[in-house]
CSV table of C-alpha atoms in Angstrom, one decimal:
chain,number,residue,atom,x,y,z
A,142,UNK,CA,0.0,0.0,0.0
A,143,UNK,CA,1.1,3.6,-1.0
A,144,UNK,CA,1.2,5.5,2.1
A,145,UNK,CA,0.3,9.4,1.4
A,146,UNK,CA,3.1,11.8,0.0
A,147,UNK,CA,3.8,15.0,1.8
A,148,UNK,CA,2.4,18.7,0.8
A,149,UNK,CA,5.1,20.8,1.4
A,150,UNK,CA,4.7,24.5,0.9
A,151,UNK,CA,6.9,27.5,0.3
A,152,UNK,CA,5.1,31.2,1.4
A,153,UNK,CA,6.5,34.8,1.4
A,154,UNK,CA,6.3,38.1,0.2
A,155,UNK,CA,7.5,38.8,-3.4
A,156,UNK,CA,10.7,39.1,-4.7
A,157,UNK,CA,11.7,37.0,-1.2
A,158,UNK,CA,13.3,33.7,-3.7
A,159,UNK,CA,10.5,31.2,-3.5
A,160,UNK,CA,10.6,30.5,-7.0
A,161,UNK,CA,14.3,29.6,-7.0
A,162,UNK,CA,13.9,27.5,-3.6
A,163,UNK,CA,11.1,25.5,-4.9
A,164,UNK,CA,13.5,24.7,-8.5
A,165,UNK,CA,17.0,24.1,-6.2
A,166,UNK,CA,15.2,21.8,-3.2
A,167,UNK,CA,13.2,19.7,-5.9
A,168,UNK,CA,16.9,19.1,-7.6
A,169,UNK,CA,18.0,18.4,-4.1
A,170,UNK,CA,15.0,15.9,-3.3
A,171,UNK,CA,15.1,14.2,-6.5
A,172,UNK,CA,18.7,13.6,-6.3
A,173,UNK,CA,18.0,11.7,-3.1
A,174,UNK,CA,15.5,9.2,-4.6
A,175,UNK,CA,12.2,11.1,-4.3
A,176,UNK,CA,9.5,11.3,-6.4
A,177,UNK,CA,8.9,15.1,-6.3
A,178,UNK,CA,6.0,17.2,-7.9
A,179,UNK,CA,6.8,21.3,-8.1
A,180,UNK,CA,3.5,23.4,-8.7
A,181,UNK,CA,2.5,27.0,-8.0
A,182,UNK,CA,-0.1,29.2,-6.5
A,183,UNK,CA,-2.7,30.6,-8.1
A,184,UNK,CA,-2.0,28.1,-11.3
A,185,UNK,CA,-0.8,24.5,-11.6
A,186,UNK,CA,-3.4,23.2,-13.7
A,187,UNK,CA,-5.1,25.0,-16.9
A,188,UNK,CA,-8.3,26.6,-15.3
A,189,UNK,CA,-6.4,27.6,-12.1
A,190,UNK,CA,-3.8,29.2,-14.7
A,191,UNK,CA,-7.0,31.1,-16.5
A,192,UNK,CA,-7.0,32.8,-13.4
A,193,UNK,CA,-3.9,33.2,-11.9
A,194,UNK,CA,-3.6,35.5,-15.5
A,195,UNK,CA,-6.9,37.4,-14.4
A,196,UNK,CA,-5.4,37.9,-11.2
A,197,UNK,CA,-1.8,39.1,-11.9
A,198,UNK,CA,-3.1,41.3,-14.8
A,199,UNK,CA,-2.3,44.8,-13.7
A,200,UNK,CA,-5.4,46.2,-15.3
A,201,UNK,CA,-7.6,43.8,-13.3
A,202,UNK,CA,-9.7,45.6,-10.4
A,203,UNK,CA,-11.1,43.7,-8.1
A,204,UNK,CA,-12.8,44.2,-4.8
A,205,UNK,CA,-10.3,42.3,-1.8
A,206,UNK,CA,-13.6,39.8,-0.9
A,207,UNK,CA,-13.5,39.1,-4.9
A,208,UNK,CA,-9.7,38.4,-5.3
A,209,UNK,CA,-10.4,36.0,-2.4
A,210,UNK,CA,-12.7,33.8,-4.5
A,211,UNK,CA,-10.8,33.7,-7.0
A,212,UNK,CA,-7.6,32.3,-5.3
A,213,UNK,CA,-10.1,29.8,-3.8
A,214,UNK,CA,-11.8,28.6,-6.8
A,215,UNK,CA,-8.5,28.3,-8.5
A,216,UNK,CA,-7.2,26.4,-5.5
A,217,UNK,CA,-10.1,24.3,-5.4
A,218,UNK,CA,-9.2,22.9,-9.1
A,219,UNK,CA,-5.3,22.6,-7.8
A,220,UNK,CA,-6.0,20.4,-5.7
A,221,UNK,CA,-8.8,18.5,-7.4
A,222,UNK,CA,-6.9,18.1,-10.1
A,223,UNK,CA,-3.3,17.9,-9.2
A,224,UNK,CA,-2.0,18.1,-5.6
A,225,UNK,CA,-4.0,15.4,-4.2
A,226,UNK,CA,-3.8,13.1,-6.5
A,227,UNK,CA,0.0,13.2,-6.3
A,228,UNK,CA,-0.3,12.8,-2.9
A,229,UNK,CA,-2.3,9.8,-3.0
A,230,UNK,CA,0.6,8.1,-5.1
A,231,UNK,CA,2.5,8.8,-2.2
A,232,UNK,CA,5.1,11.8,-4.2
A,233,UNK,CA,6.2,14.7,-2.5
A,234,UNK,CA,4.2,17.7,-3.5
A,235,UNK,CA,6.4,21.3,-3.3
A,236,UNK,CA,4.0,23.9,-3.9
A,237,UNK,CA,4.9,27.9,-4.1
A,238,UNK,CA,2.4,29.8,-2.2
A,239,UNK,CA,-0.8,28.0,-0.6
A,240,UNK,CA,-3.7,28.6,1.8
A,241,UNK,CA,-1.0,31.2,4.0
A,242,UNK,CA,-0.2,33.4,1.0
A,243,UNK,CA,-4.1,33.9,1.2
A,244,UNK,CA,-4.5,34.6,5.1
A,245,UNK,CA,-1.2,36.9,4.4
A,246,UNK,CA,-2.4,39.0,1.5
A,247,UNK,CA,-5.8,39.1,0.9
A,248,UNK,CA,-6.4,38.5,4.9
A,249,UNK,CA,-3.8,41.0,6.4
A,250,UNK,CA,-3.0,43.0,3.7
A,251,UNK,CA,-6.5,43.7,2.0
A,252,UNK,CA,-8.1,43.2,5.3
A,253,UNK,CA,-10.7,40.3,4.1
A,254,UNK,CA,-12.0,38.9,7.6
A,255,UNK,CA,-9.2,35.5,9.0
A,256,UNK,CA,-12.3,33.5,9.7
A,257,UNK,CA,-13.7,33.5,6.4
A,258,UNK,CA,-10.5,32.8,4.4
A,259,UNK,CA,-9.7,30.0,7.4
A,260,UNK,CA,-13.9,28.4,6.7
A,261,UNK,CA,-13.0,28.5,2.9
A,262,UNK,CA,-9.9,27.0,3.1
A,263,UNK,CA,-11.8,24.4,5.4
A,264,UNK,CA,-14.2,23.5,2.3
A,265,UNK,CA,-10.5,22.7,0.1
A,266,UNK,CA,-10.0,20.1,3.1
A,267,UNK,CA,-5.7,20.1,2.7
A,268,UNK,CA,-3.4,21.8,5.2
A,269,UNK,CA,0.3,21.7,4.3
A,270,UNK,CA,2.6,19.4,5.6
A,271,UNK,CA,5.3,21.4,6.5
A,272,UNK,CA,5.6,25.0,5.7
A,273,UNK,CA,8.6,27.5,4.8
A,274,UNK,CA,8.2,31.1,5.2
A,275,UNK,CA,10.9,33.0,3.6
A,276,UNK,CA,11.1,36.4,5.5
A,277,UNK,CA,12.5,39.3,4.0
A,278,UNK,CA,12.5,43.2,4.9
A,279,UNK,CA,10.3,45.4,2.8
A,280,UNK,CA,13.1,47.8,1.5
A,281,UNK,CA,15.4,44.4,0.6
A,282,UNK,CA,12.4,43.4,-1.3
A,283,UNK,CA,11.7,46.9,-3.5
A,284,UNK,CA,15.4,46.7,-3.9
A,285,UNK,CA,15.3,43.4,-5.8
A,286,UNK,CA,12.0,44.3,-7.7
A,287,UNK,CA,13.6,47.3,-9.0
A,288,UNK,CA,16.9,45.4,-10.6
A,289,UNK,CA,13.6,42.2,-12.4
A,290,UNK,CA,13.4,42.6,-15.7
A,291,UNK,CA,9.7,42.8,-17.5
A,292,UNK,CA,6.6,44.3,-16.3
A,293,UNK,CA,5.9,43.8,-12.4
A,294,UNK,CA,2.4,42.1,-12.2
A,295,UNK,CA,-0.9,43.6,-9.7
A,296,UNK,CA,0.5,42.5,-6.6
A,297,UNK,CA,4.4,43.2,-7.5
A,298,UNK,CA,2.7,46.8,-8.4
A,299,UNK,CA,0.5,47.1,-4.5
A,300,UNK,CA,2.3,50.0,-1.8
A,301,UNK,CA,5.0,49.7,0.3
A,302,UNK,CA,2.4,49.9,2.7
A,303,UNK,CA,0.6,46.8,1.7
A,304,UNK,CA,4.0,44.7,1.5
A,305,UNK,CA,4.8,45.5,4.9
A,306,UNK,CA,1.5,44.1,6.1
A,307,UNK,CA,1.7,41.4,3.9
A,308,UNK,CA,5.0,40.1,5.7
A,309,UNK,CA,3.7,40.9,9.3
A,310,UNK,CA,1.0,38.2,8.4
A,311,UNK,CA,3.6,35.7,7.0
A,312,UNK,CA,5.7,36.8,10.4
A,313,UNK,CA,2.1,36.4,12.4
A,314,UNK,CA,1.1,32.5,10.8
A,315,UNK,CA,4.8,31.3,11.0
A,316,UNK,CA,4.4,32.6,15.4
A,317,UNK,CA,0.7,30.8,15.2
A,318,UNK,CA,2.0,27.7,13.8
A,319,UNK,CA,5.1,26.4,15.2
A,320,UNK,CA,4.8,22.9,14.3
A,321,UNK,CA,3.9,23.1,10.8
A,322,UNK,CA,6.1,26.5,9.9
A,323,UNK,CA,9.7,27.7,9.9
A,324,UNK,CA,10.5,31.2,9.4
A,325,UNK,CA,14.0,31.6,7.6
A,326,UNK,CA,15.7,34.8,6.4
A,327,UNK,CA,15.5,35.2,3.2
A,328,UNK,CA,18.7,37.2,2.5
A,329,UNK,CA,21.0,34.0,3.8
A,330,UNK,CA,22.8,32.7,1.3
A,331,UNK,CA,20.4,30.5,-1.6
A,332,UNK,CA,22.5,27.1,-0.9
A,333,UNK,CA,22.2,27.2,3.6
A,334,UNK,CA,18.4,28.1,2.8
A,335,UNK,CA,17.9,24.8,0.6
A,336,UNK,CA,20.0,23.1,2.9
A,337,UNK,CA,17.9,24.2,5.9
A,338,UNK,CA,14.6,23.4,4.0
A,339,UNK,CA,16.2,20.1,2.4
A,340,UNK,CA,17.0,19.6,6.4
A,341,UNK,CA,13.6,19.6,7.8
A,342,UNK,CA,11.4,17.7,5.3
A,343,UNK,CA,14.0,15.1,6.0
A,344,UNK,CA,13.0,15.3,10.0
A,345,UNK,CA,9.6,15.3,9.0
A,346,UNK,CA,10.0,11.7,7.1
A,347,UNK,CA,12.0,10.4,10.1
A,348,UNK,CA,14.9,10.4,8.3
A,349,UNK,CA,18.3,11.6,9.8
């Protein structure tokens, strides 16, 4: 019998690395025999991409209680669709951004009530595994928007103002949930963050 796989999630404010950690700790995984699937938030399959390109759109308006329901209904096809049946084949499911990217931007930083985000996020019916919460200062974060290349998207584009309450929440969930989340600077070097991460989920299968 399969047993299940493990739903590992990587959260933080933009420009914090997540995207790099996710592609350097699935190399690091795979190269130790597992089976490892990488997938993002909002997105991962093609109707929750329809929306994560609604979402990101700069010239998309939405009301903060809107934008919620959309993360959720994309979510809801993620996981349908994707995340849990990888998890029933027992792989190891590393996923940028999930339910606390939610509670941290929509909840703290557009102000959408905790309780309602927590009761939809209870209807998806998956918590994370293990979570890593890459923390970062506000200013260190403009700085490394400024030097991306491209277009920023809508939530690259929100105040200074908003990005600092963003990673209070993401400071506030990884305090509220000491068992499931580690907090780790995001300005340490790229290969002791993988290391730490690679470190962890290697605790959390009992594995020395």
């Amino acid at each position: 019998m399969i047993s299940r796989g493990l739903l590992i999630t990587i959260e933080g404010g933009e420009a914090v690395g997540k995207s790099t950690q996710l592609l350097h700790l699935a190399e690091r995984l795979r190269g130790s025999g597992h089976c490892v699937v990488t997938t993002r938030e909002p997105g991962g399959t093609p109707g929750a991409e329809a929306i994560r390109e609604v979402m990101l759109d700069p010239a998309t308006v939405l009301d903060p209680l809107a934008d919620t329901l959309l993360v959720f209904a994309a979510r809801a096809d993620h996981v349908a669709h994707l995340i849990r049946p990888a998890l029933m084949q027992g792989k190891i499911v590393l996923c940028d951004r999930y339910v606390d990217s939610t509670l941290a931007y929509q909840g703290y930083g557009l102000g959408v009530d905790l309780m309602s985000i927590r009761l939809l996020s209870s209807m998806i019916g998956l918590d994370p595994d293990l979570t890593f919460i890459l923390d970062l200062s506000p200013d260190s974060a403009l700085a490394r928007l400024s030097n991306r290349q491209g277009a920023l998207d809508r939530y690259e584009r929100f105040t200074p103002a908003f990005a600092a309450r963003v990673a209070a929440g993401f400071r506030a969930i990884a305090m509220d949930n000491p068992d499931r989340c580690l907090l780790i600077d995001a300005a340490a070097e790229i290969e002791d963050i993988t290391r730490l991460m690679f470190d962890a989920i290697q605790t959390k299968l009992g594995r020395p």
